[in-house]
Coordinates of C-alpha atoms in Angstrom, one line a residue:
Chain A
M1 CA 1.2 29.5 8.3
S2 CA 1.9 31.2 11.7
W3 CA 2.4 29.1 14.8
L4 CA -1.0 30.2 16.1
Q5 CA -2.7 28.9 13.0
K6 CA -0.8 25.6 13.3
L7 CA -2.2 25.1 16.8
L8 CA -5.8 25.4 15.6
P9 CA -7.5 22.1 14.8
S10 CA -7.9 21.6 11.1
K11 CA -11.6 22.2 11.2
I12 CA -11.1 25.8 12.1
R13 CA -8.2 26.4 9.7
T14 CA -9.2 28.2 6.5
E15 CA -6.2 27.5 4.3
G16 CA -8.1 25.4 1.8
G17 CA -10.7 28.1 1.2
K18 CA -8.7 30.4 -0.9
K19 CA -7.0 28.6 -3.7
R20 CA -6.5 31.4 -6.1
G21 CA -4.5 34.4 -5.2
V22 CA -6.5 36.8 -7.4
P23 CA -10.0 37.5 -6.4
E24 CA -12.6 36.2 -8.8
G25 CA -13.5 39.2 -10.8
L26 CA -15.0 40.1 -14.1
W27 CA -12.0 38.9 -16.1
S28 CA -10.2 35.6 -16.4
K29 CA -7.3 34.4 -18.3
C30 CA -7.3 31.4 -20.7
D31 CA -4.7 28.8 -19.6
A32 CA -4.0 27.8 -23.1
C33 CA -3.8 31.0 -25.2
G34 CA -3.5 33.6 -22.5
A35 CA -6.4 35.7 -23.8
I36 CA -8.2 37.8 -21.3
L37 CA -11.8 36.8 -21.3
Y38 CA -14.9 38.5 -19.9
R39 CA -16.2 36.1 -17.3
I40 CA -19.8 36.3 -18.1
D41 CA -19.0 35.5 -21.8
L42 CA -16.9 32.6 -20.6
E43 CA -19.7 31.2 -18.4
R44 CA -22.2 31.6 -21.2
N45 CA -19.7 29.6 -23.3
L46 CA -19.6 26.8 -20.7
F47 CA -16.0 27.7 -19.8
V48 CA -14.7 27.1 -23.3
C49 CA -12.3 29.8 -24.4
T50 CA -14.0 32.1 -26.8
K51 CA -10.7 32.7 -28.6
C52 CA -9.0 29.3 -28.9
N53 CA -11.7 26.8 -27.9
H54 CA -9.7 25.5 -25.0
H55 CA -11.9 23.5 -22.7
Q56 CA -11.2 24.6 -19.1
R57 CA -11.6 22.2 -16.2
I58 CA -14.9 22.6 -14.5
T59 CA -16.5 21.2 -11.4
A60 CA -18.8 18.2 -11.1
R61 CA -21.8 20.5 -10.3
Q62 CA -21.2 22.5 -13.5
R63 CA -21.0 19.3 -15.5
I64 CA -24.3 18.2 -14.1
A65 CA -25.9 21.6 -14.6
Y66 CA -24.7 21.6 -18.3
T67 CA -26.1 18.1 -18.9
L68 CA -29.3 17.6 -17.0
D69 CA -32.6 19.4 -17.3
K70 CA -33.2 21.8 -14.4
E71 CA -36.3 19.9 -13.2
C72 CA -36.5 16.8 -11.1
Q73 CA -32.9 16.3 -10.2
E74 CA -32.2 14.0 -7.3
E75 CA -28.8 13.5 -5.9
L76 CA -27.9 10.0 -4.9
A77 CA -25.5 8.4 -2.3
T78 CA -25.0 11.7 -0.5
H79 CA -24.3 9.8 2.7
I80 CA -21.2 8.2 1.3
E81 CA -18.0 10.0 2.3
P82 CA -14.3 9.2 2.4
I83 CA -13.1 7.2 5.3
D84 CA -9.5 7.1 6.6
R85 CA -9.2 3.4 7.3
L86 CA -5.4 3.3 7.5
K87 CA -4.9 6.4 9.6
F88 CA -2.7 7.4 6.7
R89 CA -0.2 10.2 7.2
D90 CA 2.4 11.6 4.8
T91 CA 3.4 15.2 5.1
K92 CA -0.1 15.8 6.1
K93 CA -2.8 13.6 7.6
Y94 CA -5.2 12.1 5.1
K95 CA -8.0 13.1 7.4
D96 CA -6.9 16.8 7.2
R97 CA -6.6 16.5 3.4
I98 CA -10.2 15.2 3.3
I99 CA -11.5 18.1 5.4
A100 CA -9.5 20.7 3.4
A101 CA -10.9 19.2 0.1
Q102 CA -14.4 19.2 1.4
K103 CA -14.1 22.8 2.5
S104 CA -12.6 24.1 -0.7
T105 CA -15.0 22.2 -3.1
G106 CA -18.1 22.1 -1.0
E107 CA -18.4 18.4 -2.0
K108 CA -18.3 15.4 0.3
E109 CA -16.5 13.2 -2.2
A110 CA -14.8 13.5 -5.5
L111 CA -17.8 11.9 -7.4
V112 CA -21.2 13.5 -7.5
V113 CA -24.1 11.3 -8.7
V114 CA -27.4 12.7 -9.8
K115 CA -30.5 11.1 -11.2
G116 CA -32.4 13.3 -13.6
Q117 CA -33.6 14.0 -17.1
L118 CA -31.5 14.7 -20.2
K119 CA -33.7 16.4 -22.8
G120 CA -36.6 14.4 -21.2
L121 CA -34.8 11.1 -21.1
S122 CA -34.3 9.6 -17.6
V123 CA -30.6 9.0 -16.8
V124 CA -28.1 8.8 -14.0
V125 CA -25.1 11.1 -14.3
A126 CA -21.9 10.6 -12.3
A127 CA -19.4 13.4 -12.5
F128 CA -15.9 13.5 -11.0
D129 CA -14.7 16.7 -9.4
F130 CA -11.0 17.2 -10.1
N131 CA -10.6 19.8 -7.5
F132 CA -11.4 17.2 -4.8
M133 CA -8.0 15.6 -4.3
G134 CA -7.4 15.3 -8.0
G135 CA -10.6 13.5 -8.5
S136 CA -8.9 10.4 -7.1
M137 CA -10.8 7.2 -6.6
G138 CA -11.0 5.7 -3.1
A139 CA -13.7 3.6 -1.5
G140 CA -16.0 6.6 -1.3
V141 CA -15.9 7.2 -5.0
G142 CA -16.1 3.5 -5.7
N143 CA -19.2 3.2 -3.5
R144 CA -20.8 6.2 -5.0
F145 CA -20.2 4.8 -8.5
V146 CA -21.7 1.5 -7.6
A147 CA -24.7 3.3 -6.1
A148 CA -25.1 5.0 -9.5
V149 CA -25.0 1.7 -11.3
E150 CA -27.5 0.2 -8.9
A151 CA -29.9 3.1 -9.5
C152 CA -29.6 2.5 -13.2
I153 CA -30.4 -1.2 -12.7
Q154 CA -33.3 -0.4 -10.4
Y155 CA -34.9 2.1 -12.8
R156 CA -33.6 0.6 -16.0
I157 CA -32.1 3.8 -17.2
P158 CA -28.8 4.6 -18.8
L159 CA -25.6 5.8 -17.0
I160 CA -23.4 8.7 -18.1
C161 CA -20.1 9.2 -16.4
F162 CA -17.9 12.3 -16.8
S163 CA -14.4 11.3 -15.6
A164 CA -11.7 13.8 -14.5
S165 CA -9.2 12.0 -12.3
G166 CA -5.6 11.5 -11.5
G167 CA -6.3 7.9 -10.7
A168 CA -6.6 5.8 -7.6
R169 CA -6.3 7.5 -4.2
M170 CA -3.0 6.5 -2.7
Q171 CA -4.0 7.3 0.8
E172 CA -6.4 4.4 0.7
A173 CA -3.7 2.0 -0.7
L174 CA -5.0 -1.4 -1.7
T175 CA -8.6 -0.6 -0.9
S176 CA -8.5 2.1 -3.6
L177 CA -6.9 -0.4 -6.1
M178 CA -9.8 -2.8 -5.4
Q179 CA -12.3 -0.1 -6.3
M180 CA -11.1 -0.6 -9.9
A181 CA -12.3 -4.2 -9.7
K182 CA -15.5 -3.2 -7.9
T183 CA -16.6 -0.6 -10.3
S184 CA -15.7 -2.8 -13.3
A185 CA -17.7 -5.7 -11.8
A186 CA -20.7 -3.5 -11.3
L187 CA -20.5 -2.2 -14.9
A188 CA -20.2 -5.8 -16.2
R189 CA -23.5 -6.5 -14.5
L190 CA -25.1 -3.4 -16.0
G191 CA -23.8 -4.5 -19.4
Q192 CA -25.4 -7.9 -19.0
L193 CA -28.8 -6.3 -18.5
G194 CA -28.4 -4.3 -21.7
I195 CA -28.5 -0.9 -20.1
P196 CA -26.3 1.6 -21.9
Y197 CA -23.3 3.2 -20.3
I198 CA -21.7 6.2 -21.9
S199 CA -18.3 7.3 -20.6
V200 CA -17.2 10.9 -21.2
L201 CA -13.5 11.4 -20.7
T202 CA -12.5 15.0 -19.7
D203 CA -9.2 16.6 -18.9
P204 CA -7.5 14.6 -17.2
T205 CA -8.5 11.0 -17.0
M206 CA -5.5 8.9 -15.9
G207 CA -4.4 5.8 -14.0
G208 CA -6.8 3.7 -12.0
V209 CA -9.9 5.5 -13.2
S210 CA -8.9 5.3 -16.9
A211 CA -8.0 1.6 -16.4
S212 CA -11.4 0.8 -15.0
L213 CA -14.8 2.5 -15.3
A214 CA -13.7 5.2 -17.8
T215 CA -12.7 2.9 -20.6
L216 CA -15.6 0.4 -20.1
G217 CA -18.3 2.6 -21.8
D218 CA -20.5 1.2 -24.6
I219 CA -19.7 4.5 -26.2
I220 CA -16.6 6.5 -25.2
I221 CA -16.6 10.2 -25.9
A222 CA -13.8 12.6 -25.1
E223 CA -13.7 16.4 -24.8
P224 CA -11.2 18.1 -27.2
N225 CA -7.5 18.0 -26.2
A226 CA -8.1 16.2 -22.9
L227 CA -5.1 14.3 -21.4
I228 CA -6.1 10.6 -21.2
G229 CA -4.0 7.6 -20.5
F230 CA -2.8 5.0 -18.1
A231 CA 0.7 6.0 -17.0
G232 CA 1.5 9.7 -16.6
P233 CA 3.6 11.4 -19.3
R234 CA 6.5 12.0 -16.9
V235 CA 6.6 8.4 -15.8
I236 CA 6.7 7.3 -19.4
E237 CA 9.5 9.7 -20.2
Q238 CA 11.6 8.5 -17.3
T239 CA 11.0 4.9 -18.3
V240 CA 11.7 5.0 -22.0
R241 CA 14.0 8.0 -22.0
E242 CA 12.6 9.4 -25.1
T243 CA 10.7 12.6 -25.7
L244 CA 7.1 11.9 -26.2
P245 CA 5.5 12.5 -29.6
E246 CA 3.5 15.7 -30.1
G247 CA -0.1 15.4 -28.8
F248 CA 0.7 12.1 -27.0
Q249 CA -2.2 10.9 -24.8
R250 CA -4.5 13.7 -26.0
S251 CA -8.1 13.0 -27.2
E252 CA -7.1 13.4 -30.9
F253 CA -4.2 10.9 -30.4
L254 CA -6.7 8.4 -28.8
L255 CA -9.2 8.8 -31.6
A256 CA -6.4 8.2 -34.2
H257 CA -5.4 5.0 -32.3
G258 CA -8.9 3.7 -32.1
A259 CA -9.3 4.1 -28.3
I260 CA -12.4 6.3 -28.3
D261 CA -15.5 6.7 -30.5
M262 CA -15.6 10.4 -30.9
I263 CA -14.5 13.8 -29.7
V264 CA -17.4 16.2 -28.8
D265 CA -17.3 19.9 -28.0
R266 CA -18.6 20.7 -24.6
R267 CA -21.3 23.0 -26.0
E268 CA -22.6 20.1 -28.1
M269 CA -22.2 17.5 -25.4
A270 CA -25.7 17.4 -23.9
N271 CA -27.4 17.2 -27.4
K272 CA -25.0 14.5 -28.5
L273 CA -25.5 12.4 -25.4
A274 CA -29.3 12.7 -25.7
M275 CA -29.2 11.7 -29.4
L276 CA -27.0 8.6 -28.6
I277 CA -29.0 7.5 -25.7
A278 CA -32.3 7.9 -27.5
K279 CA -31.0 5.6 -30.3
L280 CA -29.5 3.0 -27.9
T281 CA -32.7 2.8 -25.9
Q282 CA -35.1 2.9 -28.9
Q283 CA -36.7 6.2 -27.8
K284 CA -37.6 9.3 -29.7
L285 CA -36.3 12.7 -28.6
I286 CA -39.0 15.3 -27.9
Chain B
M1 CA 29.5 -8.8 0.0
N2 CA 27.3 -11.2 -1.9
L3 CA 24.9 -9.4 -4.3
N4 CA 22.4 -12.2 -4.0
F5 CA 21.8 -11.2 -0.4
L6 CA 20.0 -8.1 0.8
D7 CA 21.5 -5.7 3.4
F8 CA 19.7 -7.3 6.3
E9 CA 20.5 -10.7 5.1
Q10 CA 24.3 -10.1 5.3
P11 CA 24.8 -11.3 8.9
F12 CA 23.6 -14.8 8.2
A13 CA 25.0 -14.7 4.6
E14 CA 28.5 -14.4 6.2
L15 CA 27.9 -17.2 8.6
E16 CA 26.7 -19.4 5.8
A17 CA 29.8 -18.6 3.7
K18 CA 31.9 -19.7 6.7
I19 CA 29.9 -22.9 7.0
E20 CA 30.4 -23.6 3.4
E21 CA 34.2 -23.1 3.8
L22 CA 34.3 -25.4 6.7
R23 CA 32.5 -28.1 4.7
H24 CA 35.2 -27.9 2.0
V25 CA 37.8 -28.2 4.7
T26 CA 36.2 -31.4 6.0
T27 CA 36.1 -33.0 2.6
D28 CA 39.7 -32.0 1.8
Q29 CA 41.5 -33.1 5.0
E30 CA 39.2 -35.5 6.6
V31 CA 39.3 -33.5 9.8
N32 CA 36.1 -33.8 11.8
L33 CA 34.4 -30.5 12.0
T34 CA 30.8 -31.6 12.1
T35 CA 30.1 -30.3 15.6
E36 CA 31.5 -26.9 14.7
I37 CA 29.4 -26.9 11.5
K38 CA 26.3 -27.8 13.5
R39 CA 27.0 -25.1 16.0
L40 CA 27.3 -22.5 13.3
E41 CA 24.2 -23.7 11.5
R42 CA 22.2 -23.4 14.7
K43 CA 23.6 -19.9 15.2
S44 CA 22.7 -19.0 11.6
R45 CA 19.1 -20.3 12.1
H46 CA 18.8 -18.3 15.3
L47 CA 20.1 -15.2 13.6
T48 CA 17.7 -15.6 10.6
K49 CA 14.8 -16.1 13.0
S50 CA 15.5 -13.0 15.0
I51 CA 16.0 -10.9 11.9
F52 CA 12.9 -12.2 10.2
S53 CA 10.7 -11.9 13.3
N54 CA 10.9 -8.2 13.1
L55 CA 10.9 -7.1 9.4
S56 CA 9.7 -3.6 8.4
S57 CA 7.3 -3.2 5.5
W58 CA 10.2 -1.9 3.4
Q59 CA 12.3 -4.9 4.1
V60 CA 9.4 -7.2 3.1
A61 CA 9.2 -5.2 -0.1
Q62 CA 12.8 -5.9 -0.8
L63 CA 12.3 -9.6 -0.1
A64 CA 9.4 -9.6 -2.5
R65 CA 11.8 -8.3 -5.2
H66 CA 14.7 -10.5 -4.1
P67 CA 16.9 -11.5 -7.0
L68 CA 16.6 -15.1 -6.1
R69 CA 12.9 -15.2 -5.3
P70 CA 11.0 -18.0 -7.1
H71 CA 9.0 -16.8 -10.1
T72 CA 5.9 -17.9 -11.8
L73 CA 7.7 -20.5 -14.0
D74 CA 9.4 -22.0 -11.0
Y75 CA 6.0 -22.6 -9.3
I76 CA 4.5 -23.9 -12.5
R77 CA 7.4 -26.4 -12.7
L78 CA 7.1 -27.5 -9.1
I79 CA 3.4 -27.5 -8.6
F80 CA 1.9 -28.5 -11.9
T81 CA 2.5 -31.4 -14.4
D82 CA 2.0 -31.6 -18.1
F83 CA 2.3 -27.9 -18.6
D84 CA 1.7 -26.8 -22.2
E85 CA 2.5 -23.1 -22.7
L86 CA 0.0 -21.3 -24.9
H87 CA 1.3 -18.2 -26.7
G88 CA 0.1 -15.0 -28.2
D89 CA -2.8 -12.6 -28.1
R90 CA -3.8 -13.4 -31.8
M91 CA -3.3 -9.8 -32.8
L92 CA 0.1 -8.5 -32.2
S93 CA 2.5 -10.5 -30.1
D94 CA 3.4 -13.5 -28.0
G95 CA 3.4 -11.4 -24.8
P96 CA 6.4 -12.9 -23.1
A97 CA 6.0 -10.8 -19.9
L98 CA 3.1 -13.0 -19.0
V99 CA 3.1 -16.8 -19.3
G100 CA 0.2 -19.1 -19.4
G101 CA -1.0 -22.5 -20.4
I102 CA -2.9 -25.6 -19.6
A103 CA -1.5 -28.0 -17.1
R104 CA -2.6 -30.6 -14.6
F105 CA -2.9 -29.8 -10.9
E106 CA -3.0 -33.0 -8.9
G107 CA -4.2 -34.7 -12.0
Q108 CA -7.0 -32.2 -12.8
P109 CA -6.7 -30.1 -15.9
V110 CA -6.4 -26.4 -15.1
L111 CA -5.3 -23.1 -16.6
V112 CA -2.4 -21.4 -15.0
L113 CA -1.0 -18.0 -15.8
G114 CA 1.1 -15.2 -14.3
Q115 CA 3.7 -12.5 -14.9
E116 CA 7.2 -13.8 -15.4
K117 CA 10.1 -11.5 -14.6
G118 CA 12.9 -13.7 -16.0
R119 CA 16.1 -14.7 -14.4
A120 CA 19.3 -13.9 -16.4
T121 CA 19.7 -10.4 -17.9
K122 CA 18.9 -11.4 -21.4
E123 CA 15.8 -13.3 -20.3
K124 CA 14.7 -10.3 -18.1
V125 CA 14.9 -8.0 -21.1
R126 CA 12.9 -10.5 -23.3
R127 CA 10.3 -10.8 -20.6
N128 CA 10.2 -7.0 -20.2
F129 CA 11.0 -7.5 -16.5
G130 CA 7.5 -8.9 -16.0
M131 CA 5.8 -5.6 -16.9
A132 CA 2.9 -6.5 -19.2
R133 CA 1.7 -4.5 -22.1
P134 CA -1.8 -4.6 -23.6
E135 CA -0.9 -7.7 -25.7
E136 CA -0.1 -9.6 -22.5
Y137 CA -3.4 -8.7 -20.9
K138 CA -5.3 -9.6 -24.1
K139 CA -3.5 -12.9 -24.2
A140 CA -4.4 -13.5 -20.5
L141 CA -8.0 -12.8 -21.3
R142 CA -8.0 -15.1 -24.3
L143 CA -6.6 -17.9 -22.1
M144 CA -9.1 -17.3 -19.3
K145 CA -12.0 -17.4 -21.8
L146 CA -10.6 -20.7 -23.0
A147 CA -10.6 -21.9 -19.4
E148 CA -14.2 -20.9 -19.0
K149 CA -15.2 -22.6 -22.3
F150 CA -13.6 -25.9 -21.2
K151 CA -14.5 -25.6 -17.5
L152 CA -10.9 -25.4 -16.3
P153 CA -10.3 -23.7 -12.9
I154 CA -7.8 -20.8 -13.2
F155 CA -4.7 -20.3 -11.1
S156 CA -3.1 -16.9 -11.5
F157 CA 0.2 -15.8 -10.1
I158 CA 0.9 -12.2 -9.6
D159 CA 4.5 -10.9 -9.7
T160 CA 5.0 -7.6 -11.4
A161 CA 6.1 -4.1 -10.6
G162 CA 3.2 -2.9 -12.7
A163 CA 1.9 -2.6 -16.2
Y164 CA 4.5 -1.3 -18.6
P165 CA 4.5 2.5 -18.9
G166 CA 5.7 2.9 -22.5
I167 CA 4.7 4.8 -25.6
G168 CA 3.6 1.7 -27.5
A169 CA 1.6 0.4 -24.5
E170 CA -0.4 3.7 -24.4
E171 CA -0.9 3.7 -28.1
R172 CA -2.4 0.2 -27.9
N173 CA -4.6 1.3 -25.1
Q174 CA -3.2 -0.1 -21.9
S175 CA -6.1 1.3 -19.9
E176 CA -8.8 -0.5 -21.8
A177 CA -6.8 -3.8 -21.8
I178 CA -6.7 -3.7 -18.0
A179 CA -10.3 -2.5 -17.5
R180 CA -11.6 -5.2 -19.9
N181 CA -9.9 -7.9 -17.9
L182 CA -11.4 -6.6 -14.6
A183 CA -14.9 -6.6 -16.0
E184 CA -14.6 -9.9 -17.8
M185 CA -13.0 -11.7 -14.8
S186 CA -15.9 -10.8 -12.6
L187 CA -18.1 -12.8 -14.9
L188 CA -16.0 -15.8 -15.7
K189 CA -17.9 -19.0 -15.0
T190 CA -15.1 -21.0 -13.5
P191 CA -13.3 -20.8 -10.1
I192 CA -10.3 -18.3 -10.0
I193 CA -7.6 -18.5 -7.4
C194 CA -5.0 -15.7 -7.4
T195 CA -1.8 -15.7 -5.5
V196 CA 0.6 -12.8 -5.1
I197 CA 4.0 -14.5 -5.1
G198 CA 6.2 -11.5 -5.2
E199 CA 5.4 -8.0 -6.2
G200 CA 1.7 -7.0 -6.7
G201 CA 2.1 -3.7 -8.4
S202 CA -1.1 -1.7 -9.0
G203 CA -3.4 -2.1 -12.0
G204 CA -0.9 -4.2 -13.8
A205 CA -1.2 -6.9 -11.1
L206 CA -5.0 -6.5 -10.6
A207 CA -5.6 -7.1 -14.3
I208 CA -5.1 -10.9 -13.6
G209 CA -6.2 -10.6 -10.0
V210 CA -10.0 -10.5 -9.9
A211 CA -10.7 -13.8 -8.2
D212 CA -12.7 -15.9 -5.8
R213 CA -9.7 -16.3 -3.5
I214 CA -6.8 -13.8 -3.1
L215 CA -3.8 -15.4 -1.4
M216 CA -0.5 -13.9 -0.7
L217 CA 2.9 -15.4 0.2
Q218 CA 4.2 -14.2 3.6
Y219 CA 6.9 -11.9 2.1
S220 CA 5.0 -10.6 -0.9
I221 CA 3.5 -7.2 -1.3
Y222 CA 0.4 -5.8 -2.9
S223 CA -0.3 -2.1 -3.4
V224 CA -1.9 0.6 -5.5
I225 CA 1.5 2.2 -6.2
S226 CA 5.1 1.3 -5.5
P227 CA 6.4 2.6 -2.2
E228 CA 8.9 4.7 -4.2
G229 CA 6.2 6.1 -6.4
C230 CA 4.0 7.0 -3.5
A231 CA 6.9 8.6 -1.7
S232 CA 7.9 10.7 -4.6
I233 CA 4.4 12.0 -5.0
L234 CA 3.3 12.5 -1.5
W235 CA 6.6 13.1 0.2
R236 CA 8.2 14.6 -2.9
S237 CA 11.2 12.3 -2.4
A238 CA 11.7 8.7 -3.4
N239 CA 14.0 8.3 -0.3
K240 CA 10.9 8.2 1.9
A241 CA 9.9 4.9 0.4
P242 CA 10.2 3.0 3.7
E243 CA 7.7 5.5 5.3
A244 CA 5.4 5.1 2.3
A245 CA 5.6 1.3 2.5
E246 CA 4.6 1.5 6.2
A247 CA 1.8 4.0 5.7
M248 CA 0.2 2.1 2.8
G249 CA 0.2 -1.3 4.5
I250 CA 1.6 -3.3 1.7
T251 CA 2.5 -6.6 3.4
A252 CA 0.5 -9.8 3.4
K253 CA 0.0 -9.7 7.2
R254 CA -1.3 -6.1 7.2
L255 CA -3.6 -6.8 4.3
K256 CA -5.1 -9.8 6.0
E257 CA -5.7 -7.7 9.1
L258 CA -7.5 -5.2 6.8
N259 CA -9.6 -8.1 5.4
L260 CA -8.5 -7.3 1.9
I261 CA -7.1 -10.8 1.2
D262 CA -8.2 -14.3 2.1
E263 CA -5.1 -16.0 3.3
V264 CA -1.4 -15.5 4.0
I265 CA 0.8 -18.5 3.1
D266 CA 3.8 -18.9 5.4
E267 CA 7.2 -19.0 3.8
P268 CA 10.2 -21.1 4.9
L269 CA 12.6 -19.5 7.3
G270 CA 14.5 -16.8 5.5
G271 CA 12.0 -16.5 2.7
A272 CA 10.8 -18.5 -0.3
H273 CA 14.1 -18.3 -2.1
R274 CA 15.9 -20.2 0.8
N275 CA 13.8 -23.3 0.2
T276 CA 11.8 -23.1 -3.0
E277 CA 10.7 -26.8 -2.9
Q278 CA 9.2 -26.4 0.5
M279 CA 7.5 -23.2 -0.5
A280 CA 6.0 -24.8 -3.6
Q281 CA 4.7 -27.7 -1.5
Q282 CA 3.1 -25.4 1.0
L283 CA 1.6 -23.3 -1.8
K284 CA 0.3 -26.5 -3.6
Q285 CA -1.4 -27.7 -0.4
T286 CA -3.2 -24.3 0.1
L287 CA -4.2 -24.1 -3.5
A288 CA -5.7 -27.6 -3.3
N289 CA -7.7 -26.7 -0.2
H290 CA -9.2 -23.6 -1.8
L291 CA -9.9 -25.3 -5.1
A292 CA -11.8 -28.0 -3.3
Q293 CA -13.9 -25.5 -1.4
L294 CA -14.7 -23.5 -4.6
Q295 CA -15.6 -26.6 -6.6
Q296 CA -18.3 -27.4 -4.2
Q297 CA -20.2 -24.2 -5.1
S298 CA -22.6 -24.0 -8.0
T299 CA -21.6 -21.6 -10.8
P300 CA -24.3 -19.0 -10.1
N301 CA -23.4 -19.2 -6.4
L302 CA -19.7 -18.8 -7.2
L303 CA -20.4 -15.7 -9.3
E304 CA -22.7 -14.1 -6.8
T305 CA -20.1 -14.7 -4.0
R306 CA -17.3 -13.2 -6.1
Y307 CA -19.4 -10.2 -6.9
Q308 CA -20.4 -9.6 -3.3
K309 CA -16.7 -10.1 -2.2
Y310 CA -15.7 -7.1 -4.3
M311 CA -18.8 -5.0 -3.4
R312 CA -17.8 -5.4 0.3
I313 CA -14.3 -4.0 -0.1
G314 CA -14.3 -0.5 1.4
E315 CA -18.0 -0.7 2.0
Q316 CA -19.4 2.3 3.8
Q317 CA -20.3 1.2 7.3
Q318 CA -23.2 2.6 9.2
H319 CA -21.8 5.0 11.8
K320 CA -22.3 3.7 15.3
P321 CA -23.3 6.5 17.6
R322 CA -20.9 6.9 20.5
G323 CA -21.0 8.6 23.9
L324 CA -24.0 10.7 24.8
R325 CA -25.5 10.2 21.3
K326 CA -25.7 6.5 22.0
Y327 CA -27.9 7.1 25.0
W328 CA -30.0 9.7 23.1
C329 CA -30.5 7.1 20.3
L330 CA -31.6 4.5 22.9
F331 CA -33.9 7.0 24.5
S332 CA -35.5 8.1 21.3
S333 CA -36.1 4.5 20.1
L334 CA -37.7 3.8 23.5
M335 CA -40.0 6.8 23.1
E336 CA -40.9 5.6 19.6
A337 CA -41.8 2.2 21.1
I338 CA -43.9 3.8 23.8
D339 CA -45.9 5.5 21.0
S340 CA -46.6 2.3 19.3
D341 CA -49.8 0.3 20.0
S342 CA -47.9 -2.9 20.6
F343 CA -46.1 -1.3 23.6
L344 CA -49.5 -0.2 25.1
L345 CA -50.8 -3.7 24.7
L346 CA -47.7 -5.0 26.5
L347 CA -48.3 -2.5 29.3
D348 CA -51.9 -3.7 29.5
L349 CA -50.8 -7.3 29.7
V350 CA -48.3 -6.5 32.5
F351 CA -50.6 -4.3 34.7
F352 CA -54.0 -5.5 33.9
P353 CA -53.6 -9.1 32.9
S354 CA -57.1 -10.1 33.5
E355 CA -58.7 -7.3 31.5
A356 CA -56.3 -7.7 28.6
I357 CA -57.2 -11.4 28.3
L358 CA -60.8 -10.6 28.4

């Protein structure tokens, strides 16, 4: 960054806007197998590699688009945004980090909540955006999630949450830790009313999000080969000073250890969710 | 240098060593040094006071981890009577990193539980340094359910660096164990009072920390991540821990200002480890006050208040308009009022009282 750019207030700076060095073209490379993929094919395949079935990370909006019917979608809690209560500053100001994230993702917070129809069944979908500060949960995310739960209670409709998060948002310190208690308490109430909650874990779901709302689903689904766990692999390696077993903290590992109900391919996800919800709510799929 | 004293405790540690020496001299030779001892003691108190009146967040964090700091079992011994420890999660293990059992608090039967770091090296290892695994959290939940069943109030003491980050803990689903406790504790039909007595480290602390009252000892800390962890992620260097500690606001005083906890319990001069008995008495008194308040509430009321307490944390406030916008808002609301019929009626009343009445 030149000195002139540094002088500019963060609102005018454009650094967050270009994340990738390569312009988005017709071709993209699979992170897992390195195959060069035709972008239109990839999009049609919901960003699952056509060669190796690697599930690429996608945005919250894409999740929602792949899940809900196009008609009658209504976004909820759009007024809730992150707030810098502590005037937190590390190498950068938290406020600037928020602005940069908002600019680069086009979202106001790391969680997007939409009420809509899934194959004709009314549901609320909450989806994390990992590109927004690592999908971290601060008060904004907590409040949006509670708003999603409240909408489910109001309309008596099921909740689906797609998590993709590094954990709690450190810049909000204890307030963000308390969001774990807050979201869990809200889900406890939802559970008491007999309203289904399906949690879908996507790559990655770690820390405070995994230790609260993500693992409280009536049914827990994971995408193939997603990294899911409480402590990060590096932290564990440093603590126990052992090399971690092959496939540690991956979806398949979790399924083998009884932590999740099933692994579902992204291209089957919407169908599977609809089938599950229809059964749990005693409805028939059209 | 005494290893049981922290860097910033060294000045008065030396003084105290001197006082101790003088005491030995007096008993040996029957020389009267009482005045000298008293003078030094006064000096030591002053020194401690001045050091402790201006502690940084990082220094408080070090105090919270002080090798001599009283642990959960110390407070159980000093505050409760008839303590019967209950063991095991009924599936896998005893769960020694977290102790719990039924006891009497001022004669009343209660459940008490908390992480225990252990004192001597062997004991520390056995207790896994107070870092709980899923089995510990399952044991905690089992005990809390027992308390609910028999209508015993719950006292939980938090003192942990965090949940244990190990391979086995992940295999046995650490995340779910913590999440389950958070959800279940929010519904427990009995009063819960939680006190952070040392380190309140992240989800591992919170997993026994959903409560009607959250109290903290003066030199304890509570945070989403350790200062070292935060520093190594955000500053890319663990040496920046003091900065991270300051930025996150981890001390009891700061968290009370932020309205995230209910009460700060003062510690004796120099910290809880300098006078554990006095600390325990102070803590007991505070716990008794809060328990009395909570026991006046009906159970539905208690649960609703607990729920709302958590819903309010980090609530999105309505933005208050400032500056010119404030006046614009006032003006537009005035215009709206003018449009409404009631305002016209009011005008009528003011200017044409006789007609309006007619």
